[in-house]
Amino acid sequence: MSLKLREAVVRRGAFRLSADFETPTDGVTVVFGPSGAGKSMLLSSIAGLHRLETGRVEFNGRVLEDAGARSRIAAHARGIGLVFQDARLFPHRTVRGNIEYAERRRPAARNAPIVVEIARRLEIEELLNRPVRNLSGGERSRVALARAIVSAPELLLLDEPFAALDGRRRRAFLTLLRELSREQSLPMMIVTHQVDEVAEVADNVVAVTAGRVVGHGAASDVMRRAEFAALLDRRDLGARVDAGAVAGGHGGGGVWIRADSVLLAAEEPRGISARNVWRGTIASIVREIDGAVLVSLATEAGYISARITPEALADLQLEEGATAWAVVKSHAL
């Protein structure tokens, strides 16, 4: 089962979005790219809020829109939930009223968490009787997510759902999304421009820039590609490692290790406090424009990149095919 966009083109003013990809509809797919790339427009097009100029959208064998055949299922009939960055709650209702509205309207054949259960898990139980106009931005985001999940969609689209939250709480709720996706068998597509979030929650990735999809597939594959690296700021360059391979980590999701956080050793390190040390073979050595050197190391945990100075490269006598050790402090993960 999958979500397919075939030669789909959408225009909004002078902006043109072109998408041709297929992604599985189990687990979490993350749409990643810089601001202004067209990520939100892609979600809106899947939801039916933008009409296709050409192409088609298909979800689990059901054609949602085919511009060539002039067929189109209305947004409200697609069975797709969409949570916007600005929440878009009913201002005249309480938190409970907003969520119960979705509960009453969900199809009888589909199950979803009850109001109290989802409120507890999203930490809004104490807010249920509060008017939504009195909520903070982060609280509104969680209420909007609770309402969407209770409506029991067949596919849930989330446009940077926790942008208003701080880093620690944001990561906690992203982990919760993975859990809910698995427990409810609810496929999710999440928009973000934070590479750490992609590594942590994505089963699959759709990479977007300048109105084009430039890569799609399993997260462990796409995040290794040059076209993905091209979307990153220099300080974010690095590599994804499975969470289970990290000291103190566990299975499910991954960790993004920035190249600037990795030390390299030409001999096996001993007597050090770092818990994450990986032995590997140097796969590539690339000199960057500013003179720094980016070294890619193939290890049992996956490919790990390290940024070092030309002097360190010479002193350590590193070369492609040689053995080296990557050392990463826990606080960098």
XYZ file of C-alpha atoms in Angstrom:
333
model
C 0.000 0.000 0.000
C 1.360 3.424 -0.853
C 0.832 7.084 -1.545
C 1.653 7.972 -5.151
C 2.028 11.310 -6.895
C 2.600 10.910 -10.610
C 3.781 13.917 -12.642
C 1.770 16.124 -10.307
C 2.082 19.867 -10.856
C 0.492 22.536 -8.657
C 0.757 26.306 -9.025
C 0.101 29.034 -6.533
C 0.849 32.472 -7.889
C 4.336 32.371 -9.378
C 5.338 29.267 -7.404
C 5.276 25.890 -9.152
C 5.483 22.550 -7.321
C 6.359 19.407 -9.279
C 6.185 16.002 -7.577
C 6.631 12.460 -8.815
C 7.213 9.886 -6.073
C 5.801 6.911 -4.203
C 6.089 6.278 -0.473
C 4.800 3.396 1.668
C 1.733 4.049 3.828
C 2.992 2.386 6.954
C 4.931 4.270 9.581
C 6.089 7.867 9.297
C 7.179 9.681 6.141
C 8.971 12.995 6.655
C 8.888 15.750 4.030
C 12.181 17.592 4.424
C 13.637 20.666 2.799
C 14.531 24.332 3.369
C 11.961 27.053 4.018
C 10.039 27.956 0.870
C 10.757 24.593 -0.792
C 7.061 23.710 -1.221
C 6.656 21.254 1.667
C 3.398 22.705 3.012
C 2.013 23.039 -0.497
C 2.740 19.358 -1.093
C 0.702 18.355 1.965
C -2.163 20.661 0.993
C -2.229 19.149 -2.496
C -2.464 15.615 -1.086
C -5.258 16.739 1.242
C -7.162 18.272 -1.684
C -6.809 21.933 -0.752
C -4.938 22.712 -3.993
C -6.130 21.514 -7.368
C -3.608 19.746 -9.603
C -2.716 21.375 -12.892
C -1.470 18.051 -14.255
C -0.853 14.553 -12.894
C -2.565 12.399 -10.315
C -2.648 11.509 -6.623
C -3.380 7.966 -5.472
C -3.678 6.649 -1.924
C -3.762 2.912 -1.233
C -5.120 2.171 -4.707
C -7.780 4.906 -4.573
C -7.394 7.742 -7.078
C -7.906 10.980 -5.177
C -7.316 13.236 -8.160
C -6.514 12.800 -11.840
C -6.117 16.090 -13.679
C -6.042 14.386 -17.094
C -9.311 12.542 -16.474
C -10.816 15.588 -14.715
C -11.736 13.473 -11.705
C -11.324 14.734 -8.175
C -12.454 13.663 -4.712
C -13.263 16.645 -2.501
C -10.989 17.323 0.468
C -13.633 16.417 3.072
C -14.226 13.011 1.436
C -10.577 11.879 1.207
C -10.302 10.513 4.744
C -7.153 12.572 5.288
C -6.401 14.650 8.376
C -4.269 17.783 8.086
C -2.821 19.710 11.022
C -1.548 23.170 10.094
C 1.152 25.144 11.877
C -1.449 27.644 13.110
C -3.714 24.916 14.627
C -7.012 26.400 13.276
C -9.125 25.445 16.282
C -12.743 26.480 16.825
C -12.312 29.653 18.918
C -15.777 29.481 20.513
C -15.241 25.965 21.920
C -13.240 24.621 24.830
C -10.391 22.165 24.353
C -12.786 19.309 25.106
C -15.340 20.740 22.697
C -12.803 20.894 19.879
C -11.738 17.278 20.344
C -15.265 15.915 20.901
C -16.403 17.619 17.685
C -13.955 15.410 15.766
C -14.955 12.342 17.781
C -18.636 12.777 16.864
C -17.873 13.135 13.173
C -15.488 10.218 12.708
C -16.664 7.226 10.649
C -18.217 4.506 12.809
C -16.061 1.836 11.161
C -12.770 3.404 12.266
C -11.373 3.309 15.774
C -9.282 5.975 17.468
C -8.222 6.915 21.001
C -10.954 8.431 23.185
C -10.738 12.069 24.237
C -9.389 11.472 27.751
C -6.770 8.978 26.556
C -5.319 11.193 23.843
C -5.472 14.234 26.146
C -3.432 12.356 28.736
C -0.809 11.232 26.237
C -0.442 14.717 24.758
C -0.349 16.279 28.241
C -3.437 18.449 27.765
C -5.734 16.627 30.220
C -5.735 19.593 32.604
C -6.694 21.909 29.738
C -9.862 20.104 28.631
C -12.271 22.673 30.097
C -10.222 25.713 29.116
C -11.285 27.976 26.203
C -8.832 27.574 23.342
C -8.339 31.346 23.134
C -6.467 31.095 26.455
C -3.916 28.556 25.223
C -0.271 29.056 24.338
C 0.993 28.243 20.865
C 2.404 24.895 21.973
C -0.837 23.963 23.745
C -2.871 24.843 20.664
C -0.627 22.612 18.542
C -1.231 19.662 20.842
C -4.992 20.234 20.874
C -5.055 20.366 17.072
C -3.108 17.098 16.944
C -5.452 15.450 19.465
C -8.468 16.532 17.426
C -6.945 15.145 14.228
C -6.066 11.770 15.767
C -9.507 11.352 17.384
C -11.131 11.908 13.972
C -9.541 8.591 12.864
C -8.133 9.617 9.466
C -6.725 7.052 7.060
C -3.685 9.300 6.602
C -2.513 12.101 8.887
C -0.570 15.056 7.448
C 1.291 17.273 9.916
C 2.816 20.611 8.956
C 5.577 21.235 11.524
C 3.173 20.283 14.330
C 5.432 21.162 17.247
C 7.271 24.218 15.937
C 6.077 26.215 18.974
C 7.617 23.799 21.503
C 11.095 23.815 23.015
C 13.638 21.200 21.957
C 13.217 18.637 24.749
C 9.411 18.603 24.696
C 9.391 18.708 20.918
C 11.521 15.560 20.727
C 9.293 13.820 23.286
C 6.159 14.451 21.258
C 7.823 13.442 18.005
C 8.629 10.109 19.658
C 4.972 9.912 20.707
C 3.920 10.383 17.082
C 5.968 7.321 16.105
C 4.275 5.326 18.850
C 0.776 6.459 17.850
C 1.451 5.706 14.199
C 2.434 2.154 15.102
C -0.321 1.561 17.685
C -3.136 2.942 15.538
C -1.757 1.657 12.217
C -2.016 5.293 11.171
C 0.341 6.424 8.395
C 1.699 9.917 8.957
C 3.435 12.459 6.760
C 5.280 15.148 8.726
C 6.835 18.354 7.394
C 10.025 19.628 9.004
C 13.205 21.494 8.135
C 15.070 20.126 11.188
C 17.435 17.334 10.170
C 17.517 15.909 13.725
C 13.764 15.345 13.532
C 14.071 13.552 10.210
C 16.650 11.160 11.657
C 14.612 10.545 14.797
C 11.117 9.822 13.467
C 11.309 9.069 9.738
C 10.809 5.612 8.308
C 10.753 7.205 4.853
C 11.846 10.590 3.521
C 10.659 12.849 0.712
C 13.285 15.555 0.062
C 12.030 18.795 -1.493
C 13.747 21.953 -2.701
C 12.715 24.843 -4.949
C 9.389 23.209 -5.802
C 10.872 19.820 -6.791
C 11.076 16.419 -5.149
C 14.770 15.523 -5.388
C 14.807 12.284 -3.415
C 12.514 9.762 -1.779
C 12.789 6.362 -0.136
C 13.796 4.754 3.151
C 15.295 7.264 5.600
C 18.465 5.212 6.065
C 19.034 5.373 2.306
C 17.907 8.889 1.371
C 19.829 10.578 4.195
C 23.093 9.170 2.827
C 22.631 10.648 -0.641
C 24.357 13.709 -2.075
C 21.027 15.331 -2.985
C 19.985 15.199 0.672
C 23.301 16.643 1.850
C 22.834 19.479 -0.645
C 19.754 20.612 1.317
C 21.679 21.019 4.569
C 23.464 23.994 6.033
C 27.200 23.377 6.378
C 26.910 23.107 10.171
C 24.259 20.378 9.814
C 26.276 18.057 7.567
C 26.605 14.650 9.140
C 25.137 11.164 9.089
C 22.194 9.169 10.452
C 22.899 6.318 12.876
C 20.259 3.884 14.129
C 19.295 4.732 17.705
C 19.983 1.158 18.801
C 23.655 1.533 17.868
C 24.162 4.463 20.239
C 25.216 3.911 23.856
C 22.085 4.079 26.007
C 19.869 4.124 22.903
C 17.125 1.741 21.864
C 15.616 0.446 18.661
C 13.347 2.609 16.524
C 14.294 5.816 14.834
C 17.751 7.233 14.449
C 20.174 9.887 15.602
C 21.749 12.587 13.455
C 25.447 12.983 14.216
C 26.902 16.230 12.904
C 30.350 16.067 11.357
C 31.610 18.826 13.646
C 30.801 16.630 16.671
C 32.964 13.696 15.608
C 36.614 13.142 16.517
C 38.792 10.753 14.507
C 41.558 8.538 15.812
C 44.104 6.583 13.776
C 44.532 4.114 16.641
C 41.951 2.536 18.924
C 41.205 5.025 21.723
C 41.766 3.802 25.279
C 41.103 5.325 28.666
C 38.541 7.872 27.479
C 35.096 8.796 28.835
C 33.253 8.821 25.511
C 30.786 5.906 25.267
C 30.289 6.024 21.509
C 33.374 4.806 19.685
C 33.072 3.099 16.318
C 35.777 1.377 14.295
C 35.494 1.716 10.543
C 37.068 2.049 7.143
C 37.569 5.435 5.525
C 35.197 5.506 2.553
C 35.936 9.013 1.268
C 37.948 12.146 1.966
C 36.580 15.407 0.544
C 38.176 18.840 0.809
C 35.605 21.587 1.389
C 35.723 25.075 -0.105
C 37.044 26.662 3.097
C 39.883 24.120 3.329
C 38.338 21.835 5.952
C 38.285 18.102 5.260
C 35.163 15.933 5.408
C 35.967 12.280 6.132
C 33.323 9.551 5.752
C 33.848 6.405 7.802
C 31.995 3.135 7.096
C 31.260 1.524 10.492
C 28.964 -1.162 11.882
C 26.638 1.659 12.995
C 26.499 3.052 9.458
C 28.374 5.832 7.698
C 29.706 8.512 10.050
C 31.149 11.806 8.830
C 33.813 13.870 10.586
C 35.081 17.349 9.757
C 38.775 17.791 10.527
C 41.581 20.171 9.603
C 44.093 19.486 6.819
C 46.789 19.393 9.528
C 44.917 16.621 11.384
C 44.540 14.676 8.149
C 48.293 14.830 7.591
C 49.261 14.118 11.213
C 46.988 11.073 11.422
C 48.070 9.906 7.959
C 44.473 9.131 7.014
C 43.662 7.859 3.545
C 40.810 6.074 1.808
C 40.652 2.390 2.741
C 42.515 2.883 6.012
C 41.107 1.952 9.424
C 40.076 4.732 11.821
C 37.869 5.247 14.872
C 35.030 7.756 15.240
C 34.526 9.174 18.739
C 31.342 11.009 19.700
C 30.481 12.496 23.089
C 26.958 11.706 24.364
C 25.962 15.381 24.625
C 26.390 15.711 20.849
C 23.666 13.129 20.183
